[in-house]
Each structure stands twice: as structure tokens, then as C-alpha cells.
Amino acid sequence: MPLLDIGEVSERSGVPASALRYYEEIGLIRSEARRGLRRQYDPDVLLRLSLIGLGKTAGFSLDEIAAMFGADGQPNIPREQLRARADALQRQMIGLRTLRDALRHVADCRAPTHLECPAFRALLKTASRRPLAYTPSRPEPEKKLLPKRRKPGG
Amino acid sequence: MPLLDIGEVSERSGVPASALRYYEEIGLIRSEARRGLRRQYDPDVLLRLSLIGLGKTAGFSLDEIAAMFGADGQPNIPREQLRARADALQRQMIGLRTLRDALRHVADCRAPTHLECPAFRALLKTASRRPLAYTPSRPEPEKKLLPKRRKPGG
DNA sequence: GCTTGACCTCAAGTCGACTTGAATTCGTAG
DNA sequence: CTACGAATTCAAGTCGACTTGAGGTCAAGC
């Protein structure tokens, strides 16, 4: 019988027990059974948690990650979506590189104050123009009137 | 007399009036005078707002940005700090590049499901190992017992 | 004089992803 | 049987950067 206690899952995955309960609450993972009150997890949850971790690393929100698991529980990430994400990362990198180069230039600049450095002034203009911030996937911040807690079995 | 209304500042800078009041509340900008109740801003505030926008773009928190303005109000960004930020961006880029490459690989992978793709499995391991997330400058999340609202004249 | 509308203050709400705390309930070891 | 510790539930708190809303003020135009 390979079912795992929440403590075991937490230790092996590095995800705090409170986070595991939270993930379950929003329907991102599920526990197979209870022993008394205690959740019992199928070891598969460890792989799933790895996937979740990867998704977070890639900048997906938990909602988006949840959407990537099909009804069967198998990860079902459309290849198009992966490519789109890769392209977004690419764009983000370009912005970061520009910023990095500018920062380095300014750091080495001979001008007495940064404001007198032409590169710095140019940077100010571009910075006010582009967002460039780390906005992983919120293209439309449309208003949600939905309740915050979703039922697990939804 | 070149003082600007908050609406004027907002329009020219693109920063909402509510954000301008907030910035003033936390001591990041200041208004020179009042006409009746209305704040009157020195046009210099526009440059300052550009600097603030740049700092945000570079991943600094408002607190950090505030610390970059000396007591005289002139920006005073230590070159060392700029270099450190550039290096952090560099590291962030490397992580993003790795992730981008992996995503592209998986998107093109012939394996029937992602879980059967060796590259994807490798990605899972590395992702669970490193944070790689966008953590601009929170090395030590030490607890603050300070009040949240700071006085402007502090 | 009255209306308009830009501005004001202050408190509270938002968002995401959790954490923390209090009060309670189990399973197991001694 | 009792104690212990690990787990439970539920509500509320956290963080940063603001936004939103209610209710009030003020200057200018008609």
C-alpha cells in the first residue's frame, strides 16, 4: 500500500503541507483517501507537484496550470501553448538584456551624475514607453465576479 | 509659475492620480504646494516619475527606489548596486533561456505524451531544484515589525 | 447663486499564493 | 489509559502596489 501521508509528500516534494492543502482546495491536486482525518496521497502526486513547480517556474499561474491537466489528470499541454510561452520568454529576455546593458553602461559611465549621462536619459525614455515588467500571462485583466474558492469536484 | 495639477502630472506621466497620491504618502514624491486642497507639483516630478518607472522596470521595489534618492532629492544610485542588478538580470536571463529551450524542445518532441519525453523529464528535475522565478531583490524576507504607512517627512 | 467637475481624505478592497493560529481530532507508543 | 505528535478545519493575516468608493471641498463658468 503505497499511499503517503501529507508529511511524507511535503518532505519529498519540498512543498509545505499548508500549500498542499491549499492546492487541494483549489482542485490542483487531490488526496486519494483518508485515514481517520488524515489525507492519503497516491505517490503520483509527486510527479504532479513537479509539473506544478515547473509551471510556476515558467511563469504560469496556478489557474493556468490547473487548466493544463485534462479531466483524466494527465498533463495535457497544447504544444502551441508551449511555443507561445517560449516566445514570451524570448521577448522577456530581449527586454532584460537591453536593461542589463543599459545598467552596466550607466554603472561604468564617467558622467558625474547619472542624470548627465546620455545613455541614462535614453533609458528613461524607453523605460517609460515599454512595460517590460514580468507579466507572465495577464493579457486581459478582465473582472471576475466568481467566488474565490472553487469546489474541488468542479 | 509652472506648478502642475495632479491631473496634468498624471496625464503627462501616465501614472494614475491615485498612484501619485500613494507615492506621496510613502514619501516617494512630494507636492510643492496646495491651491485650495489641490496638490501642486513642480514639473521636476515628471523626471522623478520616469526614474521611478525605470526602477520598477528594473525590478526594484518602491522602497528600494525611494532609498536611491538622496536627502537632496537627487537620484543617487550606487554604481555597485547597478552592477549587482545587472548581474541579477543576467542570471535571470540564463534561467529563462534554459526554460525557453526546454519548452521549445518539448513542443517539437515526437514522444506521444510530454511525460514520455526525456527532455521533459529532465526539465522537471531541474525545475524542482532551482527557484528561477522572478525574485528581484528579496534575499532575506526578514520580518518587519514597522508600521506600514511611513510619514512623508520622516 | 448654482452647478459642474476636478480634486480631496480616509478606509477598505483587490490580487495570488500561501501562511499562521486556535481549537480539535486522530493513531500510535508506552 | 494516557500522552504525544501529527494532522485536521476554518478564519484571518501577509505582502506590494495600488484601486475603489463614499462623502466632502473648492474654483470657475453660466
Tab-separated table of C-alpha atoms (C1' of nucleotides) in Angstrom:
chain	number	residue	atom	x	y	z
A	1	MET	CA	0.000	0.000	0.000
A	2	PRO	CA	1.860	2.964	-1.265
A	3	LEU	CA	-0.284	5.827	-0.024
A	4	LEU	CA	1.584	8.723	1.510
A	5	ASP	CA	0.908	10.954	4.471
A	6	ILE	CA	0.873	14.661	3.846
A	7	GLY	CA	4.093	14.996	5.816
A	8	GLU	CA	5.761	12.484	3.570
A	9	VAL	CA	4.617	14.259	0.438
A	10	SER	CA	5.705	17.566	1.872
A	11	GLU	CA	9.150	16.288	2.722
A	12	ARG	CA	9.731	14.562	-0.594
A	13	SER	CA	8.396	17.360	-2.734
A	14	GLY	CA	9.602	20.287	-0.696
A	15	VAL	CA	6.112	21.766	-0.798
A	16	PRO	CA	4.805	22.774	2.635
A	17	ALA	CA	1.817	20.863	3.927
A	18	SER	CA	-0.196	24.052	4.074
A	19	ALA	CA	0.460	24.586	0.386
A	20	LEU	CA	-0.613	21.027	-0.357
A	21	ARG	CA	-3.909	21.594	1.398
A	22	TYR	CA	-4.298	24.817	-0.493
A	23	TYR	CA	-3.604	23.063	-3.792
A	24	GLU	CA	-6.227	20.532	-2.942
A	25	GLU	CA	-8.675	23.233	-2.012
A	26	ILE	CA	-8.351	24.846	-5.434
A	27	GLY	CA	-8.514	21.486	-7.143
A	28	LEU	CA	-4.933	21.351	-8.325
A	29	ILE	CA	-4.171	18.061	-6.612
A	30	ARG	CA	-6.295	15.564	-4.747
A	31	SER	CA	-5.863	13.058	-1.985
A	32	GLU	CA	-6.997	9.534	-2.659
A	33	ALA	CA	-8.308	8.650	0.759
A	34	ARG	CA	-8.371	9.449	4.420
A	35	ARG	CA	-7.059	7.513	7.305
A	36	GLY	CA	-9.058	8.988	10.094
A	37	LEU	CA	-8.855	12.631	9.200
A	38	ARG	CA	-5.523	12.340	7.512
A	39	ARG	CA	-5.136	12.712	3.810
A	40	GLN	CA	-3.524	9.851	1.971
A	41	TYR	CA	-1.816	10.645	-1.274
A	42	ASP	CA	-1.031	8.489	-4.222
A	43	PRO	CA	2.716	8.745	-4.966
A	44	ASP	CA	1.782	10.065	-8.413
A	45	VAL	CA	1.130	13.338	-6.696
A	46	LEU	CA	4.885	13.822	-6.511
A	47	LEU	CA	5.191	13.914	-10.273
A	48	ARG	CA	2.225	16.180	-10.449
A	49	LEU	CA	3.844	18.503	-7.959
A	50	SER	CA	6.960	18.545	-10.105
A	51	LEU	CA	4.852	19.582	-13.040
A	52	ILE	CA	3.233	22.257	-10.952
A	53	GLY	CA	6.628	23.506	-9.880
A	54	LEU	CA	7.752	23.627	-13.464
A	55	GLY	CA	4.686	25.542	-14.483
A	56	LYS	CA	5.243	28.062	-11.741
A	57	THR	CA	8.846	28.420	-12.781
A	58	ALA	CA	7.691	29.102	-16.303
A	59	GLY	CA	5.504	31.892	-15.008
A	60	PHE	CA	2.104	30.241	-15.218
A	61	SER	CA	-0.464	30.972	-12.566
A	62	LEU	CA	-1.959	28.124	-10.607
A	63	ASP	CA	-5.194	28.556	-12.510
A	64	GLU	CA	-3.393	28.186	-15.790
A	65	ILE	CA	-1.514	25.176	-14.524
A	66	ALA	CA	-4.735	23.589	-13.405
A	67	ALA	CA	-6.121	24.101	-16.886
A	68	MET	CA	-3.206	22.128	-18.279
A	69	PHE	CA	-4.321	18.951	-16.613
A	70	GLY	CA	-7.036	17.193	-18.511
A	71	ALA	CA	-10.060	15.694	-16.897
A	72	ASP	CA	-8.159	12.414	-16.685
A	73	GLY	CA	-5.478	14.047	-14.603
A	74	GLN	CA	-2.871	13.574	-17.274
A	75	PRO	CA	-0.951	16.686	-18.190
A	76	ASN	CA	-2.273	17.968	-21.445
A	77	ILE	CA	-0.287	20.949	-22.533
A	78	PRO	CA	-1.013	22.084	-26.044
A	79	ARG	CA	2.214	22.365	-27.982
A	80	GLU	CA	1.075	25.675	-29.344
A	81	GLN	CA	0.812	26.997	-25.840
A	82	LEU	CA	4.327	25.825	-25.085
A	83	ARG	CA	5.640	27.629	-28.122
A	84	ALA	CA	3.775	30.763	-27.235
A	85	ARG	CA	5.254	30.618	-23.756
A	86	ALA	CA	8.727	30.096	-25.201
A	87	ASP	CA	8.255	33.126	-27.421
A	88	ALA	CA	7.077	35.196	-24.493
A	89	LEU	CA	10.197	34.195	-22.614
A	90	GLN	CA	12.224	35.185	-25.634
A	91	ARG	CA	10.686	38.641	-25.674
A	92	GLN	CA	11.172	38.994	-21.985
A	93	MET	CA	14.830	38.093	-22.357
A	94	ILE	CA	15.353	40.738	-25.004
A	95	GLY	CA	13.927	43.367	-22.721
A	96	LEU	CA	16.053	42.174	-19.863
A	97	ARG	CA	19.171	42.215	-21.996
A	98	THR	CA	18.541	45.775	-23.056
A	99	LEU	CA	18.028	46.776	-19.485
A	100	ARG	CA	21.102	44.894	-18.327
A	101	ASP	CA	23.305	46.555	-20.930
A	102	ALA	CA	21.974	49.947	-20.043
A	103	LEU	CA	22.523	49.392	-16.347
A	104	ARG	CA	26.088	48.278	-16.980
A	105	HIS	CA	26.762	51.261	-19.136
A	106	VAL	CA	25.466	53.624	-16.554
A	107	ALA	CA	27.404	51.892	-13.811
A	108	ASP	CA	30.628	52.492	-15.743
A	109	CYS	CA	29.686	55.888	-17.071
A	110	ARG	CA	32.051	58.776	-16.411
A	111	ALA	CA	29.362	61.388	-16.127
A	112	PRO	CA	29.347	62.961	-12.664
A	113	THR	CA	25.716	62.139	-12.011
A	114	HIS	CA	23.507	59.645	-13.755
A	115	LEU	CA	21.215	62.349	-14.969
A	116	GLU	CA	24.028	63.784	-17.032
A	117	CYS	CA	24.703	60.514	-18.740
A	118	PRO	CA	23.100	60.426	-22.197
A	119	ALA	CA	22.612	56.678	-22.062
A	120	PHE	CA	20.770	57.037	-18.795
A	121	ARG	CA	18.493	59.684	-20.226
A	122	ALA	CA	17.763	57.498	-23.213
A	123	LEU	CA	16.991	54.654	-20.852
A	124	LEU	CA	14.492	56.808	-19.034
A	125	LYS	CA	12.565	57.398	-22.227
A	126	THR	CA	12.446	53.773	-23.297
A	127	ALA	CA	11.566	52.647	-19.817
A	128	SER	CA	8.573	54.939	-19.647
A	129	ARG	CA	7.456	53.720	-23.040
A	130	ARG	CA	7.545	49.947	-22.583
A	131	PRO	CA	6.205	47.932	-19.719
A	132	LEU	CA	8.828	45.173	-19.916
A	133	ALA	CA	7.994	44.071	-16.444
A	134	TYR	CA	7.498	40.425	-15.649
A	135	THR	CA	3.918	39.964	-16.712
A	136	PRO	CA	3.753	36.263	-17.439
A	137	SER	CA	0.266	35.863	-18.730
A	138	ARG	CA	-2.172	38.547	-17.786
A	139	PRO	CA	-3.038	39.977	-21.158
A	140	GLU	CA	-6.606	40.842	-20.197
A	141	PRO	CA	-7.238	41.651	-16.561
A	142	GLU	CA	-10.922	41.145	-17.050
A	143	LYS	CA	-13.033	41.386	-13.986
A	144	LYS	CA	-14.063	38.234	-12.301
A	145	LEU	CA	-17.241	38.105	-10.354
A	146	LEU	CA	-16.691	34.476	-9.489
A	147	PRO	CA	-16.185	33.302	-5.935
A	148	LYS	CA	-12.591	32.874	-4.902
A	149	ARG	CA	-12.760	29.333	-3.637
A	150	ARG	CA	-13.590	26.763	-6.281
A	151	LYS	CA	-15.047	23.426	-5.396
A	152	PRO	CA	-12.649	20.530	-5.918
A	153	GLY	CA	-15.074	18.467	-7.899
A	154	GLY	CA	-15.944	21.240	-10.307
B	1	MET	CA	4.547	79.792	-12.269
B	2	PRO	CA	4.959	76.337	-13.632
B	3	LEU	CA	3.279	74.225	-10.992
B	4	LEU	CA	1.163	71.351	-12.208
B	5	ASP	CA	-2.145	69.940	-11.121
B	6	ILE	CA	-2.263	66.268	-10.286
B	7	GLY	CA	-4.342	65.640	-13.385
B	8	GLU	CA	-1.687	67.253	-15.526
B	9	VAL	CA	1.056	65.185	-13.952
B	10	SER	CA	-0.995	62.064	-14.348
B	11	GLU	CA	-1.677	62.712	-17.981
B	12	ARG	CA	1.892	63.589	-18.866
B	13	SER	CA	3.478	60.769	-16.912
B	14	GLY	CA	0.870	58.115	-17.488
B	15	VAL	CA	0.758	57.441	-13.763
B	16	PRO	CA	-2.773	57.435	-12.325
B	17	ALA	CA	-3.599	60.153	-9.845
B	18	SER	CA	-4.330	57.566	-7.189
B	19	ALA	CA	-0.817	56.200	-7.644
B	20	LEU	CA	0.628	59.690	-7.383
B	21	ARG	CA	-1.141	60.207	-4.053
B	22	TYR	CA	0.106	56.851	-2.938
B	23	TYR	CA	3.658	57.717	-3.933
B	24	GLU	CA	3.383	60.885	-1.940
B	25	GLU	CA	2.018	59.015	1.027
B	26	ILE	CA	5.024	56.725	1.101
B	27	GLY	CA	7.390	59.626	0.567
B	28	LEU	CA	8.476	58.770	-2.929
B	29	ILE	CA	7.436	62.078	-4.416
B	30	ARG	CA	6.156	65.291	-2.928
B	31	SER	CA	3.911	68.125	-3.935
B	32	GLU	CA	5.293	71.604	-3.566
B	33	ALA	CA	2.145	73.399	-2.563
B	34	ARG	CA	-1.598	73.353	-2.418
B	35	ARG	CA	-4.085	75.516	-4.209
B	36	GLY	CA	-7.054	75.112	-2.018
B	37	LEU	CA	-6.947	71.406	-1.407
B	38	ARG	CA	-5.271	70.587	-4.670
B	39	ARG	CA	-1.726	69.429	-4.852
B	40	GLN	CA	0.615	71.470	-6.991
B	41	TYR	CA	3.605	69.701	-8.414
B	42	ASP	CA	6.905	71.010	-9.604
B	43	PRO	CA	7.486	69.817	-13.167
B	44	ASP	CA	10.629	68.091	-11.901
B	45	VAL	CA	8.328	65.428	-10.617
B	46	LEU	CA	7.961	64.178	-14.182
B	47	LEU	CA	11.624	63.282	-14.357
B	48	ARG	CA	11.408	61.711	-10.982
B	49	LEU	CA	8.479	59.634	-12.115
B	50	SER	CA	10.494	58.495	-15.101
B	51	LEU	CA	13.221	57.385	-12.742
B	52	ILE	CA	10.688	55.589	-10.623
B	53	GLY	CA	9.297	53.865	-13.688
B	54	LEU	CA	12.768	52.834	-14.704
B	55	GLY	CA	13.458	51.438	-11.285
B	56	LYS	CA	10.259	49.455	-11.347
B	57	THR	CA	11.118	48.125	-14.761
B	58	ALA	CA	14.470	47.038	-13.437
B	59	GLY	CA	12.705	45.105	-10.707
B	60	PHE	CA	13.320	47.382	-7.744
B	61	SER	CA	10.641	47.735	-5.133
B	62	LEU	CA	9.290	51.171	-4.312
B	63	ASP	CA	11.155	51.065	-1.035
B	64	GLU	CA	14.394	50.393	-2.816
B	65	ILE	CA	13.705	53.128	-5.313
B	66	ALA	CA	12.976	55.543	-2.510
B	67	ALA	CA	16.328	54.668	-0.986
B	68	MET	CA	18.016	55.649	-4.235
B	69	PHE	CA	17.037	59.253	-3.884
B	70	GLY	CA	19.347	61.129	-1.588
B	71	ALA	CA	18.179	63.554	1.049
B	72	ASP	CA	18.569	66.320	-1.530
B	73	GLY	CA	16.113	64.585	-3.798
B	74	GLN	CA	18.740	63.935	-6.418
B	75	PRO	CA	18.934	60.353	-7.578
B	76	ASN	CA	21.900	58.715	-6.002
B	77	ILE	CA	22.189	55.211	-7.237
B	78	PRO	CA	25.332	53.451	-6.101
B	79	ARG	CA	27.126	52.063	-9.119
B	80	GLU	CA	27.721	48.862	-7.245
B	81	GLN	CA	24.013	48.408	-6.867
B	82	LEU	CA	23.512	48.939	-10.579
B	83	ARG	CA	26.112	46.283	-11.346
B	84	ALA	CA	24.529	43.883	-8.909
B	85	ARG	CA	21.175	44.445	-10.528
B	86	ALA	CA	22.684	43.910	-13.972
B	87	ASP	CA	24.194	40.642	-12.766
B	88	ALA	CA	20.891	39.553	-11.328
B	89	LEU	CA	19.263	40.258	-14.661
B	90	GLN	CA	21.998	38.212	-16.300
B	91	ARG	CA	21.273	35.252	-14.061
B	92	GLN	CA	17.585	35.609	-14.643
B	93	MET	CA	18.179	35.585	-18.376
B	94	ILE	CA	20.164	32.379	-18.185
B	95	GLY	CA	17.355	30.679	-16.341
B	96	LEU	CA	14.833	31.951	-18.824
B	97	ARG	CA	16.935	30.794	-21.738
B	98	THR	CA	17.178	27.289	-20.325
B	99	LEU	CA	13.488	27.214	-19.808
B	100	ARG	CA	12.761	28.584	-23.248
B	101	ASP	CA	14.940	25.974	-24.907
B	102	ALA	CA	13.330	23.196	-22.943
B	103	LEU	CA	9.839	24.410	-23.783
B	104	ARG	CA	10.709	24.558	-27.462
B	105	HIS	CA	12.176	21.121	-27.369
B	106	VAL	CA	9.142	19.671	-25.722
B	107	ALA	CA	6.829	21.476	-28.108
B	108	ASP	CA	8.593	19.789	-31.014
B	109	CYS	CA	9.143	16.475	-29.312
B	110	ARG	CA	7.842	13.345	-31.023
B	111	ALA	CA	7.019	11.495	-27.837
B	112	PRO	CA	3.285	10.779	-27.617
B	113	THR	CA	2.851	12.499	-24.293
B	114	HIS	CA	5.112	15.010	-22.614
B	115	LEU	CA	5.745	12.665	-19.762
B	116	GLU	CA	7.429	10.238	-22.110
B	117	CYS	CA	9.798	12.842	-23.425
B	118	PRO	CA	13.220	12.520	-21.765
B	119	ALA	CA	13.899	16.227	-22.117
B	120	PHE	CA	10.672	16.985	-20.346
B	121	ARG	CA	11.538	14.643	-17.513
B	122	ALA	CA	14.945	16.260	-17.173
B	123	LEU	CA	13.265	19.622	-17.121
B	124	LEU	CA	11.063	18.531	-14.269
B	125	LYS	CA	14.088	17.698	-12.154
B	126	THR	CA	15.932	20.934	-12.794
B	127	ALA	CA	12.790	22.942	-12.277
B	128	SER	CA	12.216	21.436	-8.877
B	129	ARG	CA	15.817	22.111	-7.979
B	130	ARG	CA	16.158	25.786	-8.820
B	131	PRO	CA	13.808	28.585	-7.975
B	132	LEU	CA	14.463	30.623	-11.132
B	133	ALA	CA	11.345	32.601	-10.525
B	134	TYR	CA	11.363	36.345	-10.799
B	135	THR	CA	12.614	37.318	-7.382
B	136	PRO	CA	14.109	40.710	-7.990
B	137	SER	CA	15.538	41.584	-4.644
B	138	ARG	CA	14.144	39.713	-1.696
B	139	PRO	CA	17.173	37.837	-0.467
B	140	GLU	CA	16.161	37.890	3.178
B	141	PRO	CA	12.471	38.035	3.944
B	142	GLU	CA	13.183	39.201	7.442
B	143	LYS	CA	10.199	40.130	9.478
B	144	LYS	CA	9.300	43.732	9.764
B	145	LEU	CA	7.503	44.991	12.794
B	146	LEU	CA	7.420	48.502	11.436
B	147	PRO	CA	4.176	50.253	10.642
B	148	LYS	CA	3.110	50.091	7.030
B	149	ARG	CA	2.488	53.753	6.409
B	150	ARG	CA	5.551	55.911	6.701
B	151	LYS	CA	5.327	59.617	7.385
B	152	PRO	CA	6.345	61.753	4.406
B	153	GLY	CA	8.695	63.942	6.371
B	154	GLY	CA	10.490	61.079	8.031
C	1	DG	C1'	-26.314	81.673	-6.928
C	2	DC	C1'	-25.815	77.271	-8.643
C	3	DT	C1'	-23.813	73.627	-10.973
C	4	DT	C1'	-20.058	71.121	-12.606
C	5	DG	C1'	-16.208	68.546	-12.163
C	6	DA	C1'	-11.662	68.091	-10.665
C	7	DC	C1'	-9.804	67.330	-6.611
C	8	DC	C1'	-9.645	65.959	-1.596
C	9	DT	C1'	-9.422	62.307	2.628
C	10	DC	C1'	-9.806	58.022	4.654
C	11	DA	C1'	-10.978	53.317	4.922
C	12	DA	C1'	-11.386	49.279	2.801
C	13	DG	C1'	-10.904	46.199	-1.089
C	14	DT	C1'	-8.036	43.694	-4.707
C	15	DC	C1'	-4.930	40.115	-6.471
C	16	DG	C1'	-2.231	35.464	-5.961
C	17	DA	C1'	-0.341	32.160	-3.309
C	18	DC	C1'	0.053	30.956	0.552
C	19	DT	C1'	0.973	31.129	5.933
C	20	DT	C1'	-0.415	31.371	10.629
C	21	DG	C1'	-3.096	30.475	14.661
C	22	DA	C1'	-6.555	28.492	17.525
C	23	DA	C1'	-9.155	24.842	18.672
C	24	DT	C1'	-9.838	19.994	17.749
C	25	DT	C1'	-9.212	15.005	16.432
C	26	DC	C1'	-6.655	11.006	15.454
C	27	DG	C1'	-3.294	6.995	15.523
C	28	DT	C1'	0.288	5.030	17.930
C	29	DA	C1'	3.789	4.222	21.628
C	30	DG	C1'	4.456	3.346	26.290
D	1	DC	C1'	-5.285	4.595	29.536
D	2	DT	C1'	-2.815	8.444	28.647
D	3	DA	C1'	0.175	11.256	26.466
D	4	DC	C1'	2.226	12.894	22.339
D	5	DG	C1'	2.612	14.474	17.993
D	6	DA	C1'	0.997	14.806	13.581
D	7	DA	C1'	-2.832	16.042	11.206
D	8	DT	C1'	-7.305	18.376	10.774
D	9	DT	C1'	-10.664	22.637	9.932
D	10	DC	C1'	-11.655	27.360	9.427
D	11	DA	C1'	-10.845	32.086	9.610
D	12	DA	C1'	-7.866	35.543	9.220
D	13	DG	C1'	-3.421	37.566	8.150
D	14	DT	C1'	0.545	38.649	4.863
D	15	DC	C1'	2.915	41.082	1.085
D	16	DG	C1'	3.278	45.094	-2.522
D	17	DA	C1'	1.294	48.409	-5.110
D	18	DC	C1'	-2.226	50.214	-5.833
D	19	DT	C1'	-7.601	50.931	-6.776
D	20	DT	C1'	-12.192	51.910	-5.423
D	21	DG	C1'	-15.897	54.063	-3.034
D	22	DA	C1'	-18.229	57.200	-0.068
D	23	DG	C1'	-18.681	61.551	1.238
D	24	DG	C1'	-16.666	66.291	1.344
D	25	DT	C1'	-14.374	70.722	-0.677
D	26	DC	C1'	-13.406	74.214	-3.783
D	27	DA	C1'	-12.776	77.349	-8.037
D	28	DA	C1'	-14.596	78.654	-12.186
D	29	DG	C1'	-18.259	79.234	-15.623
D	30	DC	C1'	-23.048	80.371	-16.681
